[in-house]
Tab-separated table of C-alpha atoms and ligand atoms in Angstrom:
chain	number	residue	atom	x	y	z
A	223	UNK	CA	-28.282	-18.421	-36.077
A	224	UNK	CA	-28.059	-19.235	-32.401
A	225	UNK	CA	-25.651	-22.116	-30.595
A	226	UNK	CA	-24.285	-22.286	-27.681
A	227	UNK	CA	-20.726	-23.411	-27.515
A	228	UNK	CA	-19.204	-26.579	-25.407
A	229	UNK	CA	-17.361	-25.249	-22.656
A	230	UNK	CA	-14.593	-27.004	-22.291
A	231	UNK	CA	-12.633	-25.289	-19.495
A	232	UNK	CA	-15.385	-26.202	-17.026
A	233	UNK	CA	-14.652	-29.773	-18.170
A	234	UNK	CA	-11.151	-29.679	-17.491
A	235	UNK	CA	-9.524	-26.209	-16.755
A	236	UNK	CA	-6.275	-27.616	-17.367
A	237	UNK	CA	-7.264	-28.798	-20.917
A	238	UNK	CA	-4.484	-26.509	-23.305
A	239	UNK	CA	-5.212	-28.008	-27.044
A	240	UNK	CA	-8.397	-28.481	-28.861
A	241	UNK	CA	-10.007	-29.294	-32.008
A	242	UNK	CA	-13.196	-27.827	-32.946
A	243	UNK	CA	-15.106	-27.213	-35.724
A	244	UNK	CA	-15.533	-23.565	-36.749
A	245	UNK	CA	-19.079	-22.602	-37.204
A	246	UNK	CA	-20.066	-18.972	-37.385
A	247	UNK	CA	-17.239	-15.976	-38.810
A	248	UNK	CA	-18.379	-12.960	-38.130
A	249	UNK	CA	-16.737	-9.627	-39.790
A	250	UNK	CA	-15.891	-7.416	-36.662
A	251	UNK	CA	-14.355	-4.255	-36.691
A	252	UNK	CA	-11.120	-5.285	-35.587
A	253	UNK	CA	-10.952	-8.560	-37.289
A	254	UNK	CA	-12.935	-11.580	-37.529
A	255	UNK	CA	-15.299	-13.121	-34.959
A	256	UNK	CA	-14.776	-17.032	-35.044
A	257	UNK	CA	-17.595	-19.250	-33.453
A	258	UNK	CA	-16.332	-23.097	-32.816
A	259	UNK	CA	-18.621	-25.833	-31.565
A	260	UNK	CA	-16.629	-26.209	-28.457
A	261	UNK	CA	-13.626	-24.427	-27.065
A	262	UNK	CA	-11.131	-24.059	-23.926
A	263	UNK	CA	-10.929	-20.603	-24.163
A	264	UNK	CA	-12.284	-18.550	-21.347
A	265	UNK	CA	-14.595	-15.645	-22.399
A	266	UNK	CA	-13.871	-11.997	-19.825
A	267	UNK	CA	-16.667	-12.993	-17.158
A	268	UNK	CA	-16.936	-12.742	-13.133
A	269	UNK	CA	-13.787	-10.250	-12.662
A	270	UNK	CA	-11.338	-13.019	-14.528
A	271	UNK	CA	-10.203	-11.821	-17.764
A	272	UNK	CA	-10.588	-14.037	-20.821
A	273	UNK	CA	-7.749	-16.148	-22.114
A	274	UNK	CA	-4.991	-15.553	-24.543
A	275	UNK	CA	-3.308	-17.749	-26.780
A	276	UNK	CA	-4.360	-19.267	-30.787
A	277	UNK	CA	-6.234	-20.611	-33.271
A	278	UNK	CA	-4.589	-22.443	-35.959
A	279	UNK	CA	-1.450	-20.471	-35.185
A	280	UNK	CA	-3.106	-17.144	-35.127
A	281	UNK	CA	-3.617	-15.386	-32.593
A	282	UNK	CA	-6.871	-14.809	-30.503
A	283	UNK	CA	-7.225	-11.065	-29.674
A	284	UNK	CA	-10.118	-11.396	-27.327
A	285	UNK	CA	-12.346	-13.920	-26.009
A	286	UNK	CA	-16.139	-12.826	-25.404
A	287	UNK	CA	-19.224	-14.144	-24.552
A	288	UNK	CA	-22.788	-13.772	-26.415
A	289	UNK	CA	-26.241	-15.150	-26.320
A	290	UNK	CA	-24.599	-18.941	-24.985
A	291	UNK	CA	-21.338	-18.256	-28.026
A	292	UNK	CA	-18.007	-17.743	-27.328
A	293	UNK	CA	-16.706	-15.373	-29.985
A	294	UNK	CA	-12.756	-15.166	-30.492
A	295	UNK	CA	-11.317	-12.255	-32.130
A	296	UNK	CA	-8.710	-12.961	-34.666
A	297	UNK	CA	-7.393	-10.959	-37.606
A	298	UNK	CA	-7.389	-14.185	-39.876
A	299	UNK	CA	-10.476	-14.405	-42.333
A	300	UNK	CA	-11.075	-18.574	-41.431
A	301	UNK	CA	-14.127	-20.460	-43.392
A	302	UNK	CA	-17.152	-22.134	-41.797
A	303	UNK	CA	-16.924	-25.683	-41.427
A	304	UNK	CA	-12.960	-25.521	-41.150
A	305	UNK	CA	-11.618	-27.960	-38.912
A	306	UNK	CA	-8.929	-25.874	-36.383
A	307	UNK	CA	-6.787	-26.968	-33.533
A	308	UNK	CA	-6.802	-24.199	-30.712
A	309	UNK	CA	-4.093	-23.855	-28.276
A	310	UNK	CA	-4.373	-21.529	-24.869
A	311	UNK	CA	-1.702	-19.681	-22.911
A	312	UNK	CA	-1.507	-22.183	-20.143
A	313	UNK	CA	1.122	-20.048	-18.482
A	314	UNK	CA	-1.310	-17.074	-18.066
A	315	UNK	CA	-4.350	-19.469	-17.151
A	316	UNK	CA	-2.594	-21.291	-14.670
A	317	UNK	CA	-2.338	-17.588	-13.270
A	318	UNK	CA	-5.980	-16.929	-13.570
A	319	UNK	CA	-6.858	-20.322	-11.494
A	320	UNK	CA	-4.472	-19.482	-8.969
A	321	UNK	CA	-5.757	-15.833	-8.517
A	322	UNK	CA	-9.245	-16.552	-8.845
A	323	UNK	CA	-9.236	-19.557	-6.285
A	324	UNK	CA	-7.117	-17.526	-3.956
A	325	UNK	CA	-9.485	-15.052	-3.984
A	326	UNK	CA	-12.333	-17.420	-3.108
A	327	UNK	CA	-10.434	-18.479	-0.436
A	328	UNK	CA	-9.442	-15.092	1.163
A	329	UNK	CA	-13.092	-13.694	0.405
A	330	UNK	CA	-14.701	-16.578	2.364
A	331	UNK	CA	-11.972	-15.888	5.388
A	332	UNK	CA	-12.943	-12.479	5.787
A	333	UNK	CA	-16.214	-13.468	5.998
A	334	UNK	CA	-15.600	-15.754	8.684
A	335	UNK	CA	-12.957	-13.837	10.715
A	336	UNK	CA	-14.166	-10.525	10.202
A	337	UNK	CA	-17.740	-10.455	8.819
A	338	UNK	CA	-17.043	-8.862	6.171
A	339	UNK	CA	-18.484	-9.381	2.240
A	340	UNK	CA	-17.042	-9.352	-0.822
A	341	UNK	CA	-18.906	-6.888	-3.332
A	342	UNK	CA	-16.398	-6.831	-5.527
A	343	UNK	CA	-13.241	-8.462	-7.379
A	344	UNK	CA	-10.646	-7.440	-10.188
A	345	UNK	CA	-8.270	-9.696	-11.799
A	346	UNK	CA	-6.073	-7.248	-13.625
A	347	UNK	CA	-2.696	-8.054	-15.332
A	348	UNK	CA	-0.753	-6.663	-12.333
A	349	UNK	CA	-3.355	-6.500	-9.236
A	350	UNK	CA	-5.947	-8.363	-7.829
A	351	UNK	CA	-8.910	-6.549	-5.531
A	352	UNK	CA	-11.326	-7.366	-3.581
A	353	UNK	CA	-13.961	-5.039	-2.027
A	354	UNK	CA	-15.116	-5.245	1.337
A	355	UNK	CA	-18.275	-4.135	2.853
A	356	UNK	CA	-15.999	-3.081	6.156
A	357	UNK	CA	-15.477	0.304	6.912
A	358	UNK	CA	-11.510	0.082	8.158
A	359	UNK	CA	-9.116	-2.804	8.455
A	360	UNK	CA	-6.328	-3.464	10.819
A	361	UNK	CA	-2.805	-4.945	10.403
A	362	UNK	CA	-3.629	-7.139	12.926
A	363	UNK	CA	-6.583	-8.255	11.324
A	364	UNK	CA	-4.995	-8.666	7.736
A	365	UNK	CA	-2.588	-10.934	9.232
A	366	UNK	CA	-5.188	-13.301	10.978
A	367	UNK	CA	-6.885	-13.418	7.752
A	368	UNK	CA	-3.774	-14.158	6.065
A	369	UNK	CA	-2.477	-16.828	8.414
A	370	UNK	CA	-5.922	-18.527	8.343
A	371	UNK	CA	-6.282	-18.513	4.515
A	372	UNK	CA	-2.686	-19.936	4.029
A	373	UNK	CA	-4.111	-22.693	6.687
A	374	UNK	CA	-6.232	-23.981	4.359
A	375	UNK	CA	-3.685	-23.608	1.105
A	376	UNK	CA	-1.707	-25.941	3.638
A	377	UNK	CA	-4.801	-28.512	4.059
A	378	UNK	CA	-4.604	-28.714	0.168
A	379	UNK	CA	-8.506	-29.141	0.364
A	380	UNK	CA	-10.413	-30.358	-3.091
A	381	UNK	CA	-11.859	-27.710	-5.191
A	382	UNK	CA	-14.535	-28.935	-7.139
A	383	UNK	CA	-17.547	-27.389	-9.428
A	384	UNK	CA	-21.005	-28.703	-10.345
A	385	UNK	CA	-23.934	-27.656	-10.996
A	386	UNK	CA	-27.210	-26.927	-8.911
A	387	UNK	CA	-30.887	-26.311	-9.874
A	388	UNK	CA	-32.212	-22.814	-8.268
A	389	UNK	CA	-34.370	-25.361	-5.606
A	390	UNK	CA	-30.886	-27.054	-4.217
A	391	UNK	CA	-29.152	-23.812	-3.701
A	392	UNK	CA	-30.747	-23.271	-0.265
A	393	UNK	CA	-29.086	-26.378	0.503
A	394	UNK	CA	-25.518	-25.026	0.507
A	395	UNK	CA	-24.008	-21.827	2.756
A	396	UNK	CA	-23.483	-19.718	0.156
A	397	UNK	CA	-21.424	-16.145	0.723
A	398	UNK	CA	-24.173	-14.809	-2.078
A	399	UNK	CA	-27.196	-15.703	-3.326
A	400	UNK	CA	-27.424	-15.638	-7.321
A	401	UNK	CA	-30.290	-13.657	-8.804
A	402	UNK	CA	-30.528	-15.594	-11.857
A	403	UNK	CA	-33.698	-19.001	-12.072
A	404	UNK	CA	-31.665	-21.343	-14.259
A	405	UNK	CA	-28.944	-23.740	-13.335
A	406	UNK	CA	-26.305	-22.216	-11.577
A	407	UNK	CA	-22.763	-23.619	-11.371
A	408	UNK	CA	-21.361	-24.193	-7.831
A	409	UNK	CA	-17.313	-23.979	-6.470
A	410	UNK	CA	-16.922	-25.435	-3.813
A	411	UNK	CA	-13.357	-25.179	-1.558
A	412	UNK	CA	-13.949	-28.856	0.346
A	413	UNK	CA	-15.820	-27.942	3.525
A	414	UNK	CA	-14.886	-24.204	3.766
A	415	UNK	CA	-16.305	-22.412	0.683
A	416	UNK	CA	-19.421	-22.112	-1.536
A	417	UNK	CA	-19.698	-19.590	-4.723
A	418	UNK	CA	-21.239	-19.529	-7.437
A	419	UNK	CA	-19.029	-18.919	-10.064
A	420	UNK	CA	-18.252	-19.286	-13.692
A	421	UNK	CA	-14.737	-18.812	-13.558
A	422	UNK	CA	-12.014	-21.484	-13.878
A	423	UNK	CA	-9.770	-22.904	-10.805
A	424	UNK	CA	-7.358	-25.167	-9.821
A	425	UNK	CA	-8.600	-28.362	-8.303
A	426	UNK	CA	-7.005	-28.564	-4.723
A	427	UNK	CA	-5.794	-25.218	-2.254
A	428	UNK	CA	-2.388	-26.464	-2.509
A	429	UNK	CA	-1.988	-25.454	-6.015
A	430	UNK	CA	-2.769	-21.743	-5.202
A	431	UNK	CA	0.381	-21.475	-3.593
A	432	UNK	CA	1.064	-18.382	-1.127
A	433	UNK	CA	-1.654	-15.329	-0.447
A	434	UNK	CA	-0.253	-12.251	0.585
A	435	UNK	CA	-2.067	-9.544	0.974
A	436	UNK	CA	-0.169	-6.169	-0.115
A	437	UNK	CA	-2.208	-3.239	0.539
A	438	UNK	CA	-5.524	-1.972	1.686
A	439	UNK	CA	-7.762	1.333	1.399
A	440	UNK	CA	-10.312	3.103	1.319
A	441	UNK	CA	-12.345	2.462	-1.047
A	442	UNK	CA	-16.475	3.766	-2.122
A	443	UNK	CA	-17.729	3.427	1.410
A	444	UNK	CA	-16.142	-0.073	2.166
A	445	UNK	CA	-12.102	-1.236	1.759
A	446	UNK	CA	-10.157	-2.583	-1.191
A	447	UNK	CA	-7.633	-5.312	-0.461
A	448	UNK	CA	-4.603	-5.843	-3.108
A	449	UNK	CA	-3.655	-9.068	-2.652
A	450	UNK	CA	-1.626	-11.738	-5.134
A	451	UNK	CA	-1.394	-15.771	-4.936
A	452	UNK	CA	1.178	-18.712	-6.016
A	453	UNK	CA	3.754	-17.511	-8.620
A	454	UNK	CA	2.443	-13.793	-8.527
A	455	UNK	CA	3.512	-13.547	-5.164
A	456	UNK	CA	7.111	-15.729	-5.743
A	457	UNK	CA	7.965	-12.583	-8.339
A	458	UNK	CA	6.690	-10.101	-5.088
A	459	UNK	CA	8.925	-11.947	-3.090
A	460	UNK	CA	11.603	-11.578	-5.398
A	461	UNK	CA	10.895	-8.014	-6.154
A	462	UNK	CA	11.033	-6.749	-3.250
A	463	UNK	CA	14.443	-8.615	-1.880
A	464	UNK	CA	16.154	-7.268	-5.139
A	465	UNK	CA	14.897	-3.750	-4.178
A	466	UNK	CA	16.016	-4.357	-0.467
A	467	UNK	CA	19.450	-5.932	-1.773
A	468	UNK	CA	19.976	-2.945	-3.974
A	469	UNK	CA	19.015	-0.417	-1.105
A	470	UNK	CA	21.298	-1.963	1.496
A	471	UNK	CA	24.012	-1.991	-0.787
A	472	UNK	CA	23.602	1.757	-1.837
A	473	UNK	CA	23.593	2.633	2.008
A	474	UNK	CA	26.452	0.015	2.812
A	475	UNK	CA	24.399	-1.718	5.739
A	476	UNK	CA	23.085	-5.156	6.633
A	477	UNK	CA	19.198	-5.106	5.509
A	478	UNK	CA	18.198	-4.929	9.288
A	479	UNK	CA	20.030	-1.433	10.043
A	480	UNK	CA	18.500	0.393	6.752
A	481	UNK	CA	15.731	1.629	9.102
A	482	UNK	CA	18.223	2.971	11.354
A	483	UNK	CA	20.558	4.504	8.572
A	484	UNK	CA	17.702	6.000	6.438
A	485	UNK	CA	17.011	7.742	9.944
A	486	UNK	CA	20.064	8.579	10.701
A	487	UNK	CA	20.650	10.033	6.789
A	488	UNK	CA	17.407	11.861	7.288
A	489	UNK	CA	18.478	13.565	10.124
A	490	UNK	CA	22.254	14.416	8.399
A	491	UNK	CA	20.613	16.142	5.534
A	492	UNK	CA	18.676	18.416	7.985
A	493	UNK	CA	21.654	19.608	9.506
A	494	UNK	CA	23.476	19.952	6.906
A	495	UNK	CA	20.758	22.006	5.088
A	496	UNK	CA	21.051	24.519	8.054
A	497	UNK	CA	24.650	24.463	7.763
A	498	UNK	CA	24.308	25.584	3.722
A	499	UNK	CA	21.689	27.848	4.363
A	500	UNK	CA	24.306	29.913	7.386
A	501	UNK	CA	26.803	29.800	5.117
A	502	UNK	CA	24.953	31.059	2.063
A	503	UNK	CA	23.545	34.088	3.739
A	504	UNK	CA	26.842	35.028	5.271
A	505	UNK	CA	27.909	34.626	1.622
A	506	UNK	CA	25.277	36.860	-0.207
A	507	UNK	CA	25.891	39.594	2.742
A	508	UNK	CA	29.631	39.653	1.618
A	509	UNK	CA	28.524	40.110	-1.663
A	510	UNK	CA	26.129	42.577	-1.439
A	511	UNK	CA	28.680	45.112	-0.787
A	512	UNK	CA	30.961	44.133	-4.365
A	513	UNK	CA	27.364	44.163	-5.944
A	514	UNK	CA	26.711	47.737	-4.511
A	515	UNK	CA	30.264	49.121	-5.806
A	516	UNK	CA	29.223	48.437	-9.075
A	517	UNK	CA	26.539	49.660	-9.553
A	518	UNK	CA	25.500	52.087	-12.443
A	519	UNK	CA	23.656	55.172	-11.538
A	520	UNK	CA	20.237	55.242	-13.773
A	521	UNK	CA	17.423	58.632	-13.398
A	522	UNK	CA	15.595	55.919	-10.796
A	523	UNK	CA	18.981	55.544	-8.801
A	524	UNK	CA	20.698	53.151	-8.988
A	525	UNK	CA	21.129	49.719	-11.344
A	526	UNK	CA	22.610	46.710	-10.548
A	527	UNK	CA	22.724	43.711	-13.516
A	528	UNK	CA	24.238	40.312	-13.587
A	529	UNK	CA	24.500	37.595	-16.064
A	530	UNK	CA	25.395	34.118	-14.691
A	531	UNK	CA	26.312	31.173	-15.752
A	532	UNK	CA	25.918	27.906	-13.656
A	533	UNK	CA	25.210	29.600	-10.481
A	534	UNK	CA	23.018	27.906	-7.903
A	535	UNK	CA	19.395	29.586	-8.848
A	536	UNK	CA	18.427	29.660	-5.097
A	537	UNK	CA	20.870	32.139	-4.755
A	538	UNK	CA	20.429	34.642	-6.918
A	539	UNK	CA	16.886	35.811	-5.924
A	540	UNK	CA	18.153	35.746	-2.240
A	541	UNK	CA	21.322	38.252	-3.622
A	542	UNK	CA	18.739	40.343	-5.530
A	543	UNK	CA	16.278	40.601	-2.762
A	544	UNK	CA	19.270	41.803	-0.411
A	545	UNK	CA	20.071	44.509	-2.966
A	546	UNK	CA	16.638	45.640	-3.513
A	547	UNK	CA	16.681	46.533	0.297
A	548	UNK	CA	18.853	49.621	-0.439
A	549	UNK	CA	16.918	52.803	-1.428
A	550	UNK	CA	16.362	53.869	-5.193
A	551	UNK	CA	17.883	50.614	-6.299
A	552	UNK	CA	16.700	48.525	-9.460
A	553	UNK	CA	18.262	44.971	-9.976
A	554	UNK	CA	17.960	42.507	-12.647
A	555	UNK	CA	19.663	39.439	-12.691
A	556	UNK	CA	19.807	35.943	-15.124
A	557	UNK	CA	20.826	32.327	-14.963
A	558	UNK	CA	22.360	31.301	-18.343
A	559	UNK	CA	22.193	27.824	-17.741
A	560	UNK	CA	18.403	27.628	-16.743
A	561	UNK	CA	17.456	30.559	-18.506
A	562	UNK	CA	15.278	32.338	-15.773
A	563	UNK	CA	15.511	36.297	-15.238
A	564	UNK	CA	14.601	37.848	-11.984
A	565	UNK	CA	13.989	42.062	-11.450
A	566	UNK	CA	13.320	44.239	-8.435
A	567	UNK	CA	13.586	46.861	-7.374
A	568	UNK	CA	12.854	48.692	-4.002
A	569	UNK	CA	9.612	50.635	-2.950
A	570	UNK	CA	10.636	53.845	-3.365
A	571	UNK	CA	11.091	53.974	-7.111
A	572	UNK	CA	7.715	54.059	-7.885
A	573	UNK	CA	7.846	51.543	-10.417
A	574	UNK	CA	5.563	49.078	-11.603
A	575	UNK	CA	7.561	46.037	-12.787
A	576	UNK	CA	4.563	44.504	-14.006
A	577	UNK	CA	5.109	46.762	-17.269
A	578	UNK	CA	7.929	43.819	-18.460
A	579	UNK	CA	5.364	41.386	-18.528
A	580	UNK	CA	4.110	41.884	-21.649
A	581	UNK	CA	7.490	41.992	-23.320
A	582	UNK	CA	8.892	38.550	-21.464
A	583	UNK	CA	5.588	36.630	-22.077
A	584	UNK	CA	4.490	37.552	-25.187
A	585	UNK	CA	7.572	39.062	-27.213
A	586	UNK	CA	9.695	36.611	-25.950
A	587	UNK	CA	7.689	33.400	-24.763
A	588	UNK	CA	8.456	33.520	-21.209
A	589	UNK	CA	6.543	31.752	-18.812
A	590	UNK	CA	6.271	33.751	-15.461
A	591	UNK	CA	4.714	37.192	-13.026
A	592	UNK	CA	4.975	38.766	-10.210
A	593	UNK	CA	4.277	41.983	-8.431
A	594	UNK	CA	5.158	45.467	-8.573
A	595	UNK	CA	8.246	45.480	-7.260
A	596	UNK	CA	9.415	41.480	-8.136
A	597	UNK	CA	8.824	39.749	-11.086
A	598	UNK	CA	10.834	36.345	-12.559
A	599	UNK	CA	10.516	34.317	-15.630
A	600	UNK	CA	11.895	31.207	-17.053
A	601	UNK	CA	12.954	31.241	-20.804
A	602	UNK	CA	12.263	27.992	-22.994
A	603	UNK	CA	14.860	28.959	-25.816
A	604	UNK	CA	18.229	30.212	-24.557
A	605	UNK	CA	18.301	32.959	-27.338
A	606	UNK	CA	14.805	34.507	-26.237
A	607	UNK	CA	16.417	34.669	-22.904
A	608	UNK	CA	19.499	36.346	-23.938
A	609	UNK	CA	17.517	39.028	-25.884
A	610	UNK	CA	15.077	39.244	-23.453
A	611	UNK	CA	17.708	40.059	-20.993
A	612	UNK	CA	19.025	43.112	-23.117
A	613	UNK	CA	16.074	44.670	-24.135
A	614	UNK	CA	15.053	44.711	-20.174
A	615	UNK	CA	18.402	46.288	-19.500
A	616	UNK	CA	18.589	48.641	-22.270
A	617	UNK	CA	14.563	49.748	-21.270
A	618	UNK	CA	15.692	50.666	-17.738
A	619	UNK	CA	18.587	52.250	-18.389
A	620	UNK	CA	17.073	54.481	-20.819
A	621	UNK	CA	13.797	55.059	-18.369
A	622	UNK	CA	11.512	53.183	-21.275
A	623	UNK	CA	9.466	52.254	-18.166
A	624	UNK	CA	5.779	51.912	-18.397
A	625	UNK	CA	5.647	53.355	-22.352
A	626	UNK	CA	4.548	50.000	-23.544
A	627	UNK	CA	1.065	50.659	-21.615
A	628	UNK	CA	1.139	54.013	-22.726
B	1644	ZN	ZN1	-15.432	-16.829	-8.726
């Protein structure tokens, strides 16, 4: 069967109830498809999405367009002929209006300031696009196109729509010509704009509140602009002055000197990173020597083995690596805490390390490599770890190197 549905949001976009007259269900896959003689629910078209909100209480998953009929997805089986009352999400359409006017607005300004088209627009939940046929965009320029679209939100110019036979559109200064031969539906911005558009807006510039542009980029060739308008930019606002609130009171300055303290921080750290990194090698150099005392003479030389618990992990390969600098001198060395082993051992052993691989990776799960004469692992399970630990130990101390390969 084929009819077209009454459009009632071009009638009056700020039309929120409804009664219709269901005439075509259609089983869907995830639900029902419910055709009404006439609606006020906005079908996902031209970047905006479709419109949220119910239909005799239930609610209307999605909103879609097809062959002239709106079809509304609902999970409710209703009957042809019923007689329903609809009801949209005004909250979120007011949204839509504002974004999607806003965006008329700022696409016909960078026309005129900068010459440059819009090819493409996104209304998401969060962010709003545009796509410009530019190839870079400055600061400076954002702002004049910002000051100059917020000019005319100020004017609080008309926005109306209506609709123009194919032969009248060469009549208006469009930003883009439509390919399509039928009717077309204009929206017009009172002396500053001309789209063609099927989208729903708010009827004067004043209602779109604020644009502020957020970000831009690079973007297929051209430049994407993020931009939000009217009460999606009040919650920016807001956003951002909690997160600069919260910042200024972490750092214990006046919003104005966080620059200068984040600097100043920055630069701190650094020095106080050297300092740490001086004292830590004077500290692994001292204990080198208590290391080397203990250690347990093995066919290879010598052995050195440590179990730690809670020790700074940057350390430990820094001690090992000291110790391996000795002649004939095997280490191995674990962190209990963040179960990681470490082994070396110095060049003139002979040994391939690489022969524990198998047994850390495989035997016990370890995730991990090296080279000949330095391998390290980290352990998920802290019992692998500890058995991993003594089998390593007990395989060099009683020379079991290299037999697994053999
Ligand atoms: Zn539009």
């Amino acid at each position: 069967m084929s009819h077209t549905t009454e459009k009632l949001f071009f009638v009056d976009p700020y039309l929120r109830t409804f009664e219709a007259h269901i005439v075509e269900v259609q089983p869907l896959a995830q639900g029902f498809g419910v055709i009404l003689d006439k609606t006020a629910f906005y079908p996902e078209a031209g970047g905006q999405p479709c419109d949220q909100g119910k239909l005799q209480g239930h609610p209307v998953r999605q909103v879609f367009e097809e062959n002239g009929m709106i079809v509304h997805v609902v999970e409710n089986p209703f009957q042809k002929g019923e007689k329903i009352t609809g009801e949209i999400d005004c909250e979120i359409r007011f949204d839509h209006m504002q974004q999607h006017s806003g965006q008329h607005l700022l696409s016909q300004t960078f026309l005129r300031l900068l010459n440059a088209e819009t090819i493409g627009f996104h209304l998401g939940k969060e962010e709003v696009t545009i796509d410009l046929n530019i190839l870079n965009l400055s600061l400076e320029n954002v702002e004049k196109v910002e000051n100059q679209a917020n000019q005319v939100v100020w004017e609080n110019r008309a926005i109306r729509s209506y609709e123009k036979s194919p032969s009248e559109l060469n009549t208006l200064p469009l930003r883009k010509l439509p390919e399509l031969s039928e009717t077309i539906r204009i929206v017009e911005i009172e002396d500053y704009d001309w789209s063609c558009c099927c989208g729903t807006h708010v009827q004067s510039t004043g209602e779109i509140g604020l644009i502020k542009i957020l970000k831009w980029e690079k973007y297929k060739g051209g430049m994407r602009v993020y931009f939000v308008c009217g009460n999606r930019a009040l919650r920016d606002y807001r956003k951002k002055m909690h997160l600069l609130k919260s910042t200024s009171l972490l750092f214990t300055v006046g919003e104005e000197e966080l620059p200068t303290r984040l600097e100043q921080w920055k630069n701190e750290r650094k020095s106080l990173e050297k300092k740490l990194e001086t004292t830590r090698k004077r500290l692994i150099e001292a204990e080198k020597e208590a290391w080397l005392s203990k250690a347990k003479t093995i066919p290879y030389g010598q052995l050195i083995f440590a179990l730690f618990e809670n020790r700074d992990i940057e350390e430990i390969p820094l001690l090992a690596r000291k110790l391996i600098q000795q002649s004939k001198t095997i280490v191995l060395m674990g962190e209990n805490t963040s179960k990681k082993l470490w082994m070396g051992c110095s060049n003139d052993t002979g040994l391939d390390l690489r022969h524990f691989q198998n047994i850390c990776a495989e035997k016990y799960q370890a995730k991990g490599g090296g080279g000949p004469c330095w391998m390290q692992w980290t352990f998920d399970h802290g019992e692998m770890f500890q058995k991993a630990f003594q089998e390593l130990l007990s395989r060099v101390e009683s020379m079991e190197i290299g037999k697994e390969n053999a």
